[in-house]
Every structure is written in C-alpha cells, then in structure tokens.
Amino acid sequence: MNLAIMGAIEQGLLFGILALGVYLTFRILNVPDLTVDGSFALGGAIAAKFIIDGTNPYLATLLAFVVGGVAGAFTGVLHTKGKVNALLAGILTMIALYSINLRIMGKANLPLLREDTLFTYVKDLSVPNLAVGGVTILTGVAIVFLVGVLVLKLAIDWFLHTDLGLDLRATGDNPKMIRSFGVNTDTTTIVGLALSNGLVAVSGAWVAQYQGFADVGMGIGMIVIGLASVIVGEVLFGSSSIFRVTLAVILGSIVYRLVIALALQAGLNPSDMKLITALIVIIALTVPTIAKAVWKKPARAMKGGSGDA
C-alpha cells in the first residue's frame, strides 16, 4: 500500500472525530450547525498556542475540547435563549471565531515542527505496522489513532444511552413530546452543541499536531467534509443502531479521504477537491433514492400482474 493511501487512512481517522461531532448535531439534534468551521480552527489554535508555551500536548488537547465546547454552547444559547435561527447562530459564532482564533495565535499560522506533540509521542511508541501477506494494511501511527478514535466512539455510544443522552436524542426526534415529559429542550440543545463542537475542536487539535502547524483558515469547509463523512458512512455501512452508525461515520471519513487520495493520484488538480467533495455528497444522497425508485417499479409491476391473474 503506497504512502498516499496510508496517509489518507491516518487522516480519515483524525477527521473521523470531526465527523462524530457533526453527526451529533446533524442527525441526533437535527440542527445544521455551521459553528464547526470556526471550532475546528479554534481547537488547532488552542492546542498549538499552549504547546508552544510549554503545555503538555495531552492537556493542550483537553483544553481544546473545553474551549470548543464553550463555542458550541454559545451557539446553543444564541439559538435557544436568543431565539436566533440555528443556521444563523452558527454562522455568527463561526465569524466571531475567526477573529478570536487570530487573537489566540497572534498571527495567521503557528508552526509546531520543533515542538513535542501527540504525534511525536505516537512515533516514539514505535508501534509496528500491521501487515498481511507482506502488504502493510495499517501503519503503527494509524493503529494508535484507531485506538484513540474508537475510545471516543465508545464514550459517545455510552453517553447517548444515558438519561441525558436519551433526552438529547428525543429532542432531535420530537421536541414537543419530550417537553411534555418535563425535559428542558433548551438545555439538551446547548449540551449537544457543546459536546459536538468540543469533539470538532479535538479533531482540529489532533490535525494541527499531525500536520505540524495550526492555521487560521484550516477550518474552512470542515462542515462539508463532516457531512460528507456522515452521509457516505450511513449509505455504505448502515445506521440501524447507535453503535453501528457511529462506526459507520468513522468509516465514512476514511472512505472520503481515500477517494480524495485516489483522485489526486489520478492526476486531478488539488483545487478541484471542493468539487469532488460536492460530487461525493450528491452521489451519496441521490443514488440510494434513485435505486429505491428503480427497485419499486418492477415490484409494483409484479404486484399488479399477480392481482390481474
């Protein structure tokens, strides 16, 4: 397996955390949250700034989660208490975060190449590659990333089965019904947005450390990438249960990154990546619908034919 494909798998795992965060708002809460583009860069900015200032990378990543959660909670308060449309509330927070991220970093880009990061620690572990028949399937780095992402996935699965998690799911499904049981849907919405953007910020922190720098523009288009991962994962791997759909979302992120890597290897211009992303989402959304329509036609014809007989 070539280096581009292995790198795509590693990146897919890192962006899988972003996809999990987007899944919480897009599918669980049924809220289109554009805060993601700002909170992703916020996570990278926080992690980079604190690591450069001498903070342990683990603590810096945890701080990114907390600050990202605060950004998400702010969007939630705007939406629930300020009665601002959810889409507009996310846009307002995203715009504000651009300036905040610049303030945090002090400039548009912070390099981490000479700093000790989580990626440095991962390489120091010297985890052997996973090979089958002499072909490397997963690098040692990807194995460590996989373990970390699966831990977060299982933690989310557990949370969504707690009382608060069930309230969160019910809020997205039927807010009027859950309010009739005395649940404060404003609180569950704020908690959901905070958790979602906290995960997105962690993804931004990990990606910044992986690529060796944080950039103020690194969050542009992240919502589209997250949605692509969620939709592709659900279409390819199903969504029959919480355990399955969260796994599907992570796998969808990997598939998305593999498609991008193969497109680049095929000779497409990197500037076409946004177009490819849009095409991936369009195909994932429309193909299942078209397939169902085509499948129903012969089924109806057979039903009609049997009725005439």
PDB file of N, CA and C in Angstrom, residues 7-63:
ATOM      1  N   GLY A   7      -1.445   7.494   4.324  1.00  0.00           N
ATOM      2  CA  GLY A   7      -1.672   8.826   4.879  1.00  0.00           C
ATOM      3  C   GLY A   7      -3.147   9.185   4.882  1.00  0.00           C
ATOM      4  N   ALA A   8      -3.877   8.748   3.838  1.00  0.00           N
ATOM      5  CA  ALA A   8      -5.316   9.021   3.765  1.00  0.00           C
ATOM      6  C   ALA A   8      -6.065   8.312   4.895  1.00  0.00           C
ATOM      7  N   ILE A   9      -5.636   7.095   5.228  1.00  0.00           N
ATOM      8  CA  ILE A   9      -6.266   6.353   6.329  1.00  0.00           C
ATOM      9  C   ILE A   9      -6.024   7.068   7.654  1.00  0.00           C
ATOM     10  N   GLU A  10      -4.787   7.518   7.872  1.00  0.00           N
ATOM     11  CA  GLU A  10      -4.472   8.245   9.103  1.00  0.00           C
ATOM     12  C   GLU A  10      -5.304   9.524   9.208  1.00  0.00           C
ATOM     13  N   GLN A  11      -5.389  10.270   8.120  1.00  0.00           N
ATOM     14  CA  GLN A  11      -6.181  11.500   8.138  1.00  0.00           C
ATOM     15  C   GLN A  11      -7.666  11.195   8.311  1.00  0.00           C
ATOM     16  N   GLY A  12      -8.122  10.107   7.695  1.00  0.00           N
ATOM     17  CA  GLY A  12      -9.524   9.727   7.839  1.00  0.00           C
ATOM     18  C   GLY A  12      -9.897   9.451   9.278  1.00  0.00           C
ATOM     19  N   LEU A  13      -8.980   8.855  10.025  1.00  0.00           N
ATOM     20  CA  LEU A  13      -9.233   8.582  11.447  1.00  0.00           C
ATOM     21  C   LEU A  13      -9.298   9.884  12.241  1.00  0.00           C
ATOM     22  N   LEU A  14      -8.385  10.805  11.942  1.00  0.00           N
ATOM     23  CA  LEU A  14      -8.370  12.084  12.659  1.00  0.00           C
ATOM     24  C   LEU A  14      -9.637  12.895  12.358  1.00  0.00           C
ATOM     25  N   PHE A  15     -10.024  12.923  11.092  1.00  0.00           N
ATOM     26  CA  PHE A  15     -11.239  13.648  10.722  1.00  0.00           C
ATOM     27  C   PHE A  15     -12.500  12.871  11.107  1.00  0.00           C
ATOM     28  N   GLY A  16     -12.324  11.604  11.489  1.00  0.00           N
ATOM     29  CA  GLY A  16     -13.458  10.831  11.986  1.00  0.00           C
ATOM     30  C   GLY A  16     -14.030  11.431  13.257  1.00  0.00           C
ATOM     31  N   ILE A  17     -13.178  12.057  14.064  1.00  0.00           N
ATOM     32  CA  ILE A  17     -13.661  12.729  15.280  1.00  0.00           C
ATOM     33  C   ILE A  17     -14.528  13.919  14.897  1.00  0.00           C
ATOM     34  N   LEU A  18     -14.102  14.657  13.877  1.00  0.00           N
ATOM     35  CA  LEU A  18     -14.915  15.754  13.339  1.00  0.00           C
ATOM     36  C   LEU A  18     -16.272  15.222  12.883  1.00  0.00           C
ATOM     37  N   ALA A  19     -16.252  14.097  12.168  1.00  0.00           N
ATOM     38  CA  ALA A  19     -17.492  13.519  11.659  1.00  0.00           C
ATOM     39  C   ALA A  19     -18.430  13.110  12.792  1.00  0.00           C
ATOM     40  N   LEU A  20     -17.865  12.592  13.886  1.00  0.00           N
ATOM     41  CA  LEU A  20     -18.694  12.233  15.041  1.00  0.00           C
ATOM     42  C   LEU A  20     -19.372  13.474  15.622  1.00  0.00           C
ATOM     43  N   GLY A  21     -18.636  14.574  15.688  1.00  0.00           N
ATOM     44  CA  GLY A  21     -19.206  15.814  16.194  1.00  0.00           C
ATOM     45  C   GLY A  21     -20.322  16.319  15.299  1.00  0.00           C
ATOM     46  N   VAL A  22     -20.097  16.274  13.982  1.00  0.00           N
ATOM     47  CA  VAL A  22     -21.123  16.711  13.036  1.00  0.00           C
ATOM     48  C   VAL A  22     -22.344  15.803  13.118  1.00  0.00           C
ATOM     49  N   TYR A  23     -22.121  14.506  13.313  1.00  0.00           N
ATOM     50  CA  TYR A  23     -23.233  13.559  13.443  1.00  0.00           C
ATOM     51  C   TYR A  23     -24.149  13.927  14.604  1.00  0.00           C
ATOM     52  N   LEU A  24     -23.557  14.361  15.720  1.00  0.00           N
ATOM     53  CA  LEU A  24     -24.361  14.698  16.904  1.00  0.00           C
ATOM     54  C   LEU A  24     -25.344  15.830  16.614  1.00  0.00           C
ATOM     55  N   THR A  25     -24.914  16.821  15.853  1.00  0.00           N
ATOM     56  CA  THR A  25     -25.828  17.932  15.564  1.00  0.00           C
ATOM     57  C   THR A  25     -26.704  17.633  14.349  1.00  0.00           C
ATOM     58  N   PHE A  26     -26.124  17.088  13.315  1.00  0.00           N
ATOM     59  CA  PHE A  26     -26.833  16.888  12.049  1.00  0.00           C
ATOM     60  C   PHE A  26     -27.894  15.794  12.155  1.00  0.00           C
ATOM     61  N   ARG A  27     -27.583  14.701  12.828  1.00  0.00           N
ATOM     62  CA  ARG A  27     -28.500  13.571  12.923  1.00  0.00           C
ATOM     63  C   ARG A  27     -29.216  13.490  14.275  1.00  0.00           C
ATOM     64  N   ILE A  28     -28.472  13.649  15.376  1.00  0.00           N
ATOM     65  CA  ILE A  28     -29.089  13.487  16.700  1.00  0.00           C
ATOM     66  C   ILE A  28     -29.967  14.684  17.045  1.00  0.00           C
ATOM     67  N   LEU A  29     -29.412  15.902  16.935  1.00  0.00           N
ATOM     68  CA  LEU A  29     -30.176  17.105  17.284  1.00  0.00           C
ATOM     69  C   LEU A  29     -30.995  17.653  16.117  1.00  0.00           C
ATOM     70  N   ASN A  30     -30.660  17.214  14.902  1.00  0.00           N
ATOM     71  CA  ASN A  30     -31.336  17.725  13.701  1.00  0.00           C
ATOM     72  C   ASN A  30     -31.160  19.240  13.574  1.00  0.00           C
ATOM     73  N   VAL A  31     -29.932  19.699  13.844  1.00  0.00           N
ATOM     74  CA  VAL A  31     -29.598  21.122  13.784  1.00  0.00           C
ATOM     75  C   VAL A  31     -28.442  21.332  12.800  1.00  0.00           C
ATOM     76  N   PRO A  32     -28.599  22.184  11.794  1.00  0.00           N
ATOM     77  CA  PRO A  32     -27.490  22.479  10.876  1.00  0.00           C
ATOM     78  C   PRO A  32     -26.531  23.486  11.522  1.00  0.00           C
ATOM     79  N   ASP A  33     -25.449  22.997  12.100  1.00  0.00           N
ATOM     80  CA  ASP A  33     -24.555  23.856  12.887  1.00  0.00           C
ATOM     81  C   ASP A  33     -23.302  24.215  12.099  1.00  0.00           C
ATOM     82  N   LEU A  34     -23.187  25.472  11.717  1.00  0.00           N
ATOM     83  CA  LEU A  34     -22.017  25.933  10.969  1.00  0.00           C
ATOM     84  C   LEU A  34     -20.903  26.444  11.875  1.00  0.00           C
ATOM     85  N   THR A  35     -21.079  26.297  13.181  1.00  0.00           N
ATOM     86  CA  THR A  35     -20.001  26.654  14.113  1.00  0.00           C
ATOM     87  C   THR A  35     -18.758  25.826  13.831  1.00  0.00           C
ATOM     88  N   VAL A  36     -18.968  24.655  13.249  1.00  0.00           N
ATOM     89  CA  VAL A  36     -17.891  23.683  13.017  1.00  0.00           C
ATOM     90  C   VAL A  36     -16.676  24.300  12.337  1.00  0.00           C
ATOM     91  N   ASP A  37     -16.892  25.104  11.308  1.00  0.00           N
ATOM     92  CA  ASP A  37     -15.761  25.696  10.584  1.00  0.00           C
ATOM     93  C   ASP A  37     -14.887  26.548  11.502  1.00  0.00           C
ATOM     94  N   GLY A  38     -15.502  27.192  12.498  1.00  0.00           N
ATOM     95  CA  GLY A  38     -14.736  28.009  13.442  1.00  0.00           C
ATOM     96  C   GLY A  38     -14.152  27.205  14.581  1.00  0.00           C
ATOM     97  N   SER A  39     -14.910  26.243  15.112  1.00  0.00           N
ATOM     98  CA  SER A  39     -14.434  25.478  16.270  1.00  0.00           C
ATOM     99  C   SER A  39     -13.313  24.512  15.894  1.00  0.00           C
ATOM    100  N   PHE A  40     -13.282  24.049  14.640  1.00  0.00           N
ATOM    101  CA  PHE A  40     -12.177  23.190  14.188  1.00  0.00           C
ATOM    102  C   PHE A  40     -10.860  23.960  14.249  1.00  0.00           C
ATOM    103  N   ALA A  41     -10.859  25.171  13.668  1.00  0.00           N
ATOM    104  CA  ALA A  41      -9.655  26.013  13.719  1.00  0.00           C
ATOM    105  C   ALA A  41      -9.356  26.450  15.143  1.00  0.00           C
ATOM    106  N   LEU A  42     -10.398  26.635  15.953  1.00  0.00           N
ATOM    107  CA  LEU A  42     -10.209  27.015  17.360  1.00  0.00           C
ATOM    108  C   LEU A  42      -9.445  25.927  18.101  1.00  0.00           C
ATOM    109  N   GLY A  43      -9.806  24.668  17.867  1.00  0.00           N
ATOM    110  CA  GLY A  43      -9.087  23.564  18.504  1.00  0.00           C
ATOM    111  C   GLY A  43      -7.623  23.541  18.119  1.00  0.00           C
ATOM    112  N   GLY A  44      -7.361  23.760  16.826  1.00  0.00           N
ATOM    113  CA  GLY A  44      -5.967  23.797  16.375  1.00  0.00           C
ATOM    114  C   GLY A  44      -5.206  24.962  16.975  1.00  0.00           C
ATOM    115  N   ALA A  45      -5.852  26.125  17.056  1.00  0.00           N
ATOM    116  CA  ALA A  45      -5.209  27.323  17.600  1.00  0.00           C
ATOM    117  C   ALA A  45      -4.884  27.146  19.079  1.00  0.00           C
ATOM    118  N   ILE A  46      -5.843  26.639  19.849  1.00  0.00           N
ATOM    119  CA  ILE A  46      -5.636  26.443  21.287  1.00  0.00           C
ATOM    120  C   ILE A  46      -4.504  25.454  21.532  1.00  0.00           C
ATOM    121  N   ALA A  47      -4.552  24.312  20.833  1.00  0.00           N
ATOM    122  CA  ALA A  47      -3.531  23.282  21.026  1.00  0.00           C
ATOM    123  C   ALA A  47      -2.147  23.815  20.662  1.00  0.00           C
ATOM    124  N   ALA A  48      -2.048  24.487  19.512  1.00  0.00           N
ATOM    125  CA  ALA A  48      -0.751  24.999  19.056  1.00  0.00           C
ATOM    126  C   ALA A  48      -0.194  26.044  20.012  1.00  0.00           C
ATOM    127  N   LYS A  49      -1.036  26.978  20.435  1.00  0.00           N
ATOM    128  CA  LYS A  49      -0.585  28.052  21.315  1.00  0.00           C
ATOM    129  C   LYS A  49      -0.084  27.512  22.650  1.00  0.00           C
ATOM    130  N   PHE A  50      -0.844  26.605  23.242  1.00  0.00           N
ATOM    131  CA  PHE A  50      -0.441  26.082  24.546  1.00  0.00           C
ATOM    132  C   PHE A  50       0.771  25.167  24.453  1.00  0.00           C
ATOM    133  N   ILE A  51       0.864  24.398  23.372  1.00  0.00           N
ATOM    134  CA  ILE A  51       2.038  23.528  23.201  1.00  0.00           C
ATOM    135  C   ILE A  51       3.300  24.372  23.044  1.00  0.00           C
ATOM    136  N   ILE A  52       3.230  25.432  22.249  1.00  0.00           N
ATOM    137  CA  ILE A  52       4.375  26.332  22.066  1.00  0.00           C
ATOM    138  C   ILE A  52       4.764  26.992  23.386  1.00  0.00           C
ATOM    139  N   ASP A  53       3.758  27.261  24.228  1.00  0.00           N
ATOM    140  CA  ASP A  53       4.029  27.883  25.535  1.00  0.00           C
ATOM    141  C   ASP A  53       4.505  26.874  26.574  1.00  0.00           C
ATOM    142  N   GLY A  54       4.661  25.603  26.177  1.00  0.00           N
ATOM    143  CA  GLY A  54       5.227  24.598  27.075  1.00  0.00           C
ATOM    144  C   GLY A  54       4.231  23.680  27.750  1.00  0.00           C
ATOM    145  N   THR A  55       2.953  23.750  27.376  1.00  0.00           N
ATOM    146  CA  THR A  55       1.938  22.893  27.983  1.00  0.00           C
ATOM    147  C   THR A  55       2.028  21.483  27.411  1.00  0.00           C
ATOM    148  N   ASN A  56       1.766  20.488  28.262  1.00  0.00           N
ATOM    149  CA  ASN A  56       1.742  19.103  27.803  1.00  0.00           C
ATOM    150  C   ASN A  56       0.708  18.946  26.685  1.00  0.00           C
ATOM    151  N   PRO A  57       1.045  18.237  25.588  1.00  0.00           N
ATOM    152  CA  PRO A  57       0.112  18.093  24.455  1.00  0.00           C
ATOM    153  C   PRO A  57      -1.225  17.471  24.842  1.00  0.00           C
ATOM    154  N   TYR A  58      -1.214  16.558  25.828  1.00  0.00           N
ATOM    155  CA  TYR A  58      -2.473  15.945  26.260  1.00  0.00           C
ATOM    156  C   TYR A  58      -3.378  16.997  26.910  1.00  0.00           C
ATOM    157  N   LEU A  59      -2.784  17.828  27.753  1.00  0.00           N
ATOM    158  CA  LEU A  59      -3.547  18.885  28.411  1.00  0.00           C
ATOM    159  C   LEU A  59      -4.001  19.931  27.398  1.00  0.00           C
ATOM    160  N   ALA A  60      -3.135  20.236  26.435  1.00  0.00           N
ATOM    161  CA  ALA A  60      -3.489  21.213  25.402  1.00  0.00           C
ATOM    162  C   ALA A  60      -4.685  20.721  24.585  1.00  0.00           C
ATOM    163  N   THR A  61      -4.718  19.419  24.300  1.00  0.00           N
ATOM    164  CA  THR A  61      -5.845  18.844  23.553  1.00  0.00           C
ATOM    165  C   THR A  61      -7.118  18.872  24.384  1.00  0.00           C
ATOM    166  N   LEU A  62      -6.986  18.597  25.677  1.00  0.00           N
ATOM    167  CA  LEU A  62      -8.142  18.669  26.580  1.00  0.00           C
ATOM    168  C   LEU A  62      -8.685  20.088  26.645  1.00  0.00           C
ATOM    169  N   LEU A  63      -7.791  21.067  26.708  1.00  0.00           N
ATOM    170  CA  LEU A  63      -8.219  22.474  26.715  1.00  0.00           C
ATOM    171  C   LEU A  63      -8.940  22.834  25.416  1.00  0.00           C
TER     172      LEU A  63
END
